[in-house]
Amino acid sequence: MKRLMLSFLTVWMIFFSQHLFAQAADDASDSVYDSGWNNTSNGGTGFGAWVLSTTGAAGHFRDSSTNNGFGDGNSDGDINTSGRAWGMYANSGGLSEAIRPFSTALVAGQKFSISMDNGDVQSGSNQTVGFGLQNSSGENLFEFYFRGGAIYYDFNDLDGQKETTVTYTDEGVVLNFTLTSSNQYLLTVEKLEDSSIEVYEGTLKNPAGGQSINQIRLFNANAGPDPFRNLYFNSLSVQTDANRPTVELANVSGTVANVTLLDSKAGDLGIVRIEVKQLQDATLTVDSNAASLNDVITKQLVSSVPVSVTATGADPRVSLLVTDVAGNETVWFFDFLNM
């Protein structure tokens, strides 16, 4: 995981909320796809037309994402809208690709979302399924994918390939990629089978064509034959946070930082739930109560919550998921370097 290099006692805080308005949105239920997912089709708003291509035994289609299961009695994923998702198959060395440009490049503060549901992927070094965010030259800036024979999903950025802690699932994942600066990002991965959420942050690759995110590339590289190895995507969107929640730094003393979580926007009624999603080398105290990894702290319509973070090791990091009474969720990431 990419670490932010911060000077002594410097505090880095980010709020990302779902007080958002859509800049672009599309899903497989759009009537444009009634006759299938075809090259140059262009449903929804805010995106350019699809550019679909194949090599060898590969193709594109529109169908239910529940068709990639193993017959194990599970729901086997449901990223459908009105029973539909975009599907990709590739076998016998084939490659299926789908590229879609953004009408305008992503800017800091915008969130790109996509749902992905992969089946089994045959083992081998060249068998991968996933997506990449690219510049206008088609160079990868960020990728998220699953490799055949692997246990965990991977992501790839300036620091190279890294494993997530998200294990394989044929139930689908929802991915939210928020650009936090011109070249840094925050990624949340929600695993639909158990609603667990993992949070990652990093820096975009820096190829010759620049770091402007201009398009998305979906790919199925030889996942293998049979329907249970098909790959599905759905629900593309680009959203801008119109009214972010705030965080106030009270003081920093030694390796302790005190902050206040606020939900004081017009029309909001207060914070009702705080979930600890990630805790490393730090002690987190909420309302004078120590919290541990995977703790859920329920509140009763409070507009502000005091939080104290004490660094206890060399790599302190805390990530929280804050929910208000209206169901708006905010990922709060706290990090400071203990030197």
Coordinates of C-alpha atoms in Angstrom, one line a residue:
M1 CA 0.0 0.0 0.0
K2 CA 1.3 3.4 -0.9
R3 CA 2.1 5.5 2.2
L4 CA 1.9 9.3 2.2
M5 CA 5.2 10.8 3.2
L6 CA 4.3 13.3 6.0
S7 CA 6.6 15.4 8.1
F8 CA 6.7 15.0 11.9
L9 CA 3.4 15.7 13.5
T10 CA 1.7 16.5 10.2
V11 CA -1.8 15.2 10.0
W12 CA -3.5 14.1 6.8
M13 CA -7.3 13.9 6.9
I14 CA -9.8 13.1 4.1
F15 CA -13.6 13.0 4.0
F16 CA -15.4 11.4 1.1
S17 CA -19.1 11.4 1.3
Q18 CA -22.1 10.3 -0.8
H19 CA -23.5 13.9 -0.8
L20 CA -22.9 13.7 -4.5
F21 CA -24.4 14.7 -7.9
A22 CA -23.9 12.6 -11.0
Q23 CA -21.7 13.9 -13.8
A24 CA -22.0 10.7 -15.8
A25 CA -24.0 7.5 -15.4
D26 CA -24.9 4.4 -17.4
D27 CA -26.0 0.8 -16.8
A28 CA -27.0 -2.2 -18.8
S29 CA -30.8 -1.6 -18.4
D30 CA -30.6 1.4 -20.8
S31 CA -32.8 0.8 -23.9
V32 CA -29.7 1.3 -26.1
Y33 CA -28.6 -2.2 -25.1
D34 CA -32.0 -3.9 -25.9
S35 CA -30.4 -5.4 -29.0
G36 CA -27.2 -6.3 -27.2
W37 CA -23.9 -4.7 -26.1
N38 CA -22.5 -3.5 -29.4
N39 CA -19.5 -1.5 -30.6
T40 CA -20.3 2.3 -30.7
S41 CA -23.4 1.8 -28.5
N42 CA -23.7 4.8 -26.1
G43 CA -26.3 4.6 -23.3
G44 CA -26.7 6.9 -20.3
T45 CA -25.1 10.3 -20.1
G46 CA -21.6 11.8 -19.7
F47 CA -19.6 9.1 -21.5
G48 CA -18.4 8.6 -25.0
A49 CA -19.4 5.6 -27.1
W50 CA -18.1 2.1 -26.3
V51 CA -15.2 0.8 -28.3
L52 CA -15.5 -3.0 -28.2
S53 CA -12.7 -5.2 -29.6
T54 CA -11.8 -8.9 -29.5
T55 CA -8.8 -11.1 -30.3
G56 CA -9.4 -14.8 -31.0
A57 CA -12.2 -16.7 -29.2
A58 CA -13.8 -13.8 -27.3
G59 CA -16.9 -11.5 -27.4
H60 CA -19.3 -9.2 -25.7
F61 CA -23.0 -9.7 -24.8
R62 CA -25.7 -8.5 -22.4
D63 CA -27.2 -11.0 -19.9
S64 CA -27.8 -11.6 -16.2
S65 CA -24.7 -11.7 -14.1
T66 CA -26.1 -14.6 -12.1
N67 CA -25.2 -16.9 -14.9
N68 CA -21.5 -17.1 -13.9
G69 CA -22.1 -19.3 -10.9
F70 CA -21.0 -22.9 -10.1
G71 CA -24.4 -24.3 -9.3
D72 CA -23.5 -24.2 -5.6
G73 CA -26.8 -22.9 -4.5
N74 CA -25.5 -19.4 -3.9
S75 CA -26.9 -16.3 -5.6
D76 CA -23.7 -16.1 -7.6
G77 CA -23.6 -12.4 -7.9
D78 CA -26.2 -9.8 -8.8
I79 CA -24.9 -6.6 -10.2
N80 CA -27.8 -6.5 -12.6
T81 CA -30.1 -3.6 -13.3
S82 CA -33.5 -4.9 -14.5
G83 CA -31.9 -8.3 -14.9
R84 CA -29.1 -7.1 -17.1
A85 CA -25.3 -6.6 -17.0
W86 CA -22.6 -6.2 -19.7
G87 CA -20.8 -9.5 -20.3
M88 CA -17.4 -10.5 -21.7
Y89 CA -16.0 -14.0 -22.6
A90 CA -12.6 -15.1 -23.7
N91 CA -11.0 -18.5 -24.0
S92 CA -8.4 -20.4 -26.1
G93 CA -6.0 -17.5 -25.7
G94 CA -8.6 -14.9 -26.6
L95 CA -9.0 -11.3 -25.3
S96 CA -12.2 -9.3 -25.0
E97 CA -11.8 -5.5 -24.4
A98 CA -14.2 -2.6 -23.9
I99 CA -13.0 1.0 -23.8
R100 CA -15.1 3.9 -22.9
P101 CA -14.0 7.6 -22.8
F102 CA -15.1 10.1 -20.2
S103 CA -16.7 13.2 -21.6
T104 CA -14.3 15.2 -19.4
A105 CA -11.2 13.9 -17.5
L106 CA -11.6 13.1 -13.9
V107 CA -10.6 15.9 -11.5
A108 CA -9.8 15.8 -7.8
G109 CA -12.9 15.2 -5.7
Q110 CA -14.7 13.2 -8.3
K111 CA -15.6 9.5 -7.7
F112 CA -15.8 6.9 -10.4
S113 CA -17.9 3.8 -9.6
I114 CA -18.3 0.4 -11.3
S115 CA -19.7 -3.0 -10.4
M116 CA -17.8 -6.1 -11.4
D117 CA -18.7 -9.7 -11.2
N118 CA -16.2 -12.3 -12.3
G119 CA -16.5 -16.0 -12.4
D120 CA -13.7 -18.5 -12.1
V121 CA -10.5 -17.7 -14.0
Q122 CA -8.4 -20.6 -15.3
S123 CA -4.9 -20.7 -13.8
G124 CA -2.0 -19.2 -15.7
S125 CA 0.2 -16.2 -15.9
N126 CA -1.8 -14.6 -18.8
Q127 CA -5.3 -15.1 -17.5
T128 CA -6.7 -11.9 -15.9
V129 CA -10.0 -10.1 -15.6
G130 CA -10.6 -6.6 -14.5
F131 CA -10.5 -2.9 -15.5
G132 CA -8.0 -0.1 -15.9
L133 CA -8.2 3.7 -15.8
Q134 CA -6.2 5.2 -18.6
N135 CA -5.0 8.5 -20.1
S136 CA -6.0 9.5 -23.6
S137 CA -3.0 7.6 -25.1
G138 CA -4.4 4.4 -23.7
E139 CA -1.7 4.0 -21.0
N140 CA -2.7 2.5 -17.7
L141 CA -2.7 4.8 -14.7
F142 CA -4.5 2.3 -12.3
E143 CA -5.8 -1.3 -12.6
F144 CA -7.9 -3.6 -10.5
Y145 CA -8.1 -7.3 -11.5
F146 CA -8.1 -10.9 -10.6
R147 CA -5.5 -13.4 -11.8
G148 CA -6.2 -17.0 -12.5
G149 CA -5.2 -19.2 -9.6
A150 CA -4.9 -16.3 -7.2
I151 CA -6.6 -16.0 -3.8
Y152 CA -6.9 -12.2 -3.6
Y153 CA -7.7 -9.4 -6.0
D154 CA -4.9 -7.1 -7.1
F155 CA -4.4 -3.5 -7.9
N156 CA -1.6 -1.8 -9.8
D157 CA -0.4 1.8 -9.6
L158 CA 2.9 3.7 -9.4
D159 CA 4.2 1.2 -6.8
G160 CA 3.5 -1.8 -9.0
Q161 CA 1.2 -4.8 -8.4
K162 CA -0.1 -5.2 -4.9
E163 CA -2.5 -7.7 -3.4
T164 CA -5.7 -6.5 -1.7
T165 CA -7.1 -8.4 1.3
V166 CA -10.3 -9.1 -0.7
T167 CA -10.5 -12.8 -1.5
Y168 CA -12.1 -14.2 -4.6
T169 CA -15.8 -14.0 -4.9
D170 CA -18.3 -14.9 -7.6
E171 CA -20.9 -12.7 -5.9
G172 CA -19.6 -9.4 -7.3
V173 CA -17.8 -6.3 -6.0
V174 CA -18.6 -2.6 -6.1
L175 CA -15.6 -0.4 -6.6
N176 CA -15.4 3.3 -5.8
F177 CA -12.3 5.2 -7.0
T178 CA -12.0 8.7 -5.7
L179 CA -9.3 11.0 -7.1
T180 CA -8.0 12.9 -4.1
S181 CA -5.5 15.1 -5.9
S182 CA -4.1 15.3 -9.4
N183 CA -2.3 12.0 -9.0
Q184 CA -3.5 10.3 -5.8
Y185 CA -6.6 8.2 -5.1
L186 CA -8.7 6.4 -2.6
L187 CA -10.2 3.0 -3.5
T188 CA -13.0 1.3 -1.7
V189 CA -13.9 -2.3 -2.5
E190 CA -17.3 -3.6 -1.3
K191 CA -17.7 -7.4 -1.4
L192 CA -21.4 -8.0 -2.1
E193 CA -21.5 -11.5 -0.5
D194 CA -21.0 -10.0 3.0
S195 CA -21.1 -6.2 2.5
S196 CA -17.5 -5.9 3.8
I197 CA -15.6 -2.8 2.7
E198 CA -11.8 -2.5 2.3
V199 CA -10.0 0.8 1.7
Y200 CA -6.8 1.5 -0.2
E201 CA -4.9 4.6 -1.2
G202 CA -2.1 5.2 -3.6
T203 CA -0.5 7.2 -6.5
L204 CA -1.3 6.9 -10.2
K205 CA 1.3 5.6 -12.6
N206 CA 3.1 8.3 -14.5
P207 CA 3.5 7.3 -18.1
A208 CA 4.7 9.4 -21.1
G209 CA 1.1 10.4 -21.9
G210 CA 0.4 12.0 -18.5
Q211 CA -1.8 11.3 -15.5
S212 CA -5.1 12.6 -16.7
I213 CA -7.8 9.9 -16.4
N214 CA -9.7 10.1 -19.7
Q215 CA -11.1 6.6 -20.2
I216 CA -11.8 3.2 -18.7
R217 CA -10.7 -0.2 -20.2
L218 CA -12.6 -3.4 -19.2
F219 CA -10.8 -6.7 -20.1
N220 CA -11.2 -10.4 -20.0
A221 CA -7.9 -12.0 -20.9
N222 CA -8.4 -15.7 -21.5
A223 CA -10.5 -16.4 -18.4
G224 CA -11.5 -19.7 -20.0
P225 CA -14.5 -21.5 -21.5
D226 CA -18.0 -22.2 -20.1
P227 CA -20.4 -19.6 -18.7
F228 CA -19.1 -19.7 -15.1
R229 CA -15.9 -18.0 -16.4
N230 CA -17.7 -15.1 -18.0
L231 CA -17.0 -11.6 -16.7
Y232 CA -19.7 -9.0 -16.0
F233 CA -19.7 -5.2 -15.4
N234 CA -22.5 -2.7 -14.7
S235 CA -23.4 0.7 -13.2
L236 CA -20.8 3.1 -14.4
S237 CA -20.9 6.5 -12.8
V238 CA -18.9 9.6 -12.2
Q239 CA -20.0 11.8 -9.3
T240 CA -18.9 15.0 -7.7
D241 CA -19.2 15.7 -4.0
A242 CA -21.2 18.9 -3.8
N243 CA -21.1 19.4 0.0
R244 CA -18.4 17.4 1.9
P245 CA -18.6 16.8 5.6
T246 CA -15.8 18.4 7.5
V247 CA -13.2 17.4 10.1
E248 CA -11.7 19.7 12.7
L249 CA -8.2 19.2 14.1
A250 CA -8.3 20.1 17.8
N251 CA -4.6 19.7 18.7
V252 CA -1.6 17.5 18.2
S253 CA 0.5 16.7 21.1
G254 CA 3.4 14.2 20.7
T255 CA 2.0 11.3 18.8
V256 CA -1.6 12.1 19.7
A257 CA -4.0 13.9 17.4
N258 CA -7.5 15.0 18.4
V259 CA -10.2 15.6 15.8
T260 CA -13.9 16.1 15.6
L261 CA -16.2 14.4 13.1
L262 CA -19.0 16.7 12.0
D263 CA -22.2 16.3 10.2
S264 CA -23.6 19.8 10.3
K265 CA -24.8 20.3 6.8
A266 CA -28.3 21.7 6.2
G267 CA -30.9 19.1 6.3
D268 CA -28.8 16.4 7.9
L269 CA -29.8 15.1 11.3
G270 CA -26.6 13.7 12.7
I271 CA -24.2 10.8 12.8
V272 CA -25.7 7.4 13.9
R273 CA -22.9 4.9 13.2
I274 CA -19.1 4.7 13.0
E275 CA -17.5 1.6 11.7
V276 CA -13.7 0.9 12.1
K277 CA -12.7 -0.5 8.7
Q278 CA -8.9 -0.3 9.2
L279 CA -6.7 0.2 12.2
Q280 CA -2.9 -0.2 12.2
D281 CA -0.2 0.9 14.7
A282 CA -2.6 3.2 16.4
T283 CA -5.1 3.4 19.2
L284 CA -8.5 5.0 18.3
T285 CA -10.7 6.6 21.0
V286 CA -14.3 7.7 20.2
D287 CA -16.1 9.6 22.9
S288 CA -13.5 8.3 25.5
N289 CA -14.1 4.7 24.5
A290 CA -11.3 2.7 22.9
A291 CA -12.2 1.1 19.6
S292 CA -10.7 -1.9 17.8
L293 CA -10.7 -3.2 14.3
N294 CA -14.2 -4.1 13.0
D295 CA -15.8 -2.3 16.0
V296 CA -19.2 -0.6 15.2
I297 CA -20.0 2.4 17.4
T298 CA -23.7 3.4 17.3
K299 CA -24.7 7.0 18.1
Q300 CA -28.0 8.7 18.7
L301 CA -28.3 11.6 16.2
V302 CA -25.2 13.4 17.2
S303 CA -23.9 16.2 15.0
S304 CA -20.3 15.9 16.2
V305 CA -18.1 13.1 17.5
P306 CA -14.7 13.6 19.2
V307 CA -12.0 11.2 18.1
S308 CA -8.5 10.7 19.4
V309 CA -5.8 8.8 17.5
T310 CA -2.6 7.8 19.3
A311 CA 0.3 6.5 17.2
T312 CA 1.7 3.3 18.7
G313 CA 4.0 2.1 15.9
A314 CA 5.9 3.1 12.8
D315 CA 3.0 3.0 10.4
P316 CA -0.1 4.4 12.1
R317 CA -3.3 4.4 10.1
V318 CA -7.0 4.5 10.8
S319 CA -10.0 4.4 8.4
L320 CA -13.6 4.8 9.5
L321 CA -16.9 4.5 7.7
V322 CA -19.3 7.2 9.1
T323 CA -23.1 7.0 8.5
D324 CA -25.7 9.6 9.2
V325 CA -29.4 9.2 9.8
A326 CA -30.2 9.8 6.2
G327 CA -28.0 6.8 5.2
N328 CA -25.2 9.0 3.7
E329 CA -21.8 7.3 4.1
T330 CA -18.4 8.9 4.5
V331 CA -15.0 7.3 4.4
W332 CA -12.7 9.1 6.8
F333 CA -9.0 8.3 6.5
F334 CA -6.5 9.4 9.2
D335 CA -2.8 9.0 8.8
F336 CA 0.3 10.6 10.4
L337 CA 3.9 9.6 10.4
N338 CA 5.4 8.6 13.7
M339 CA 9.1 9.7 13.6

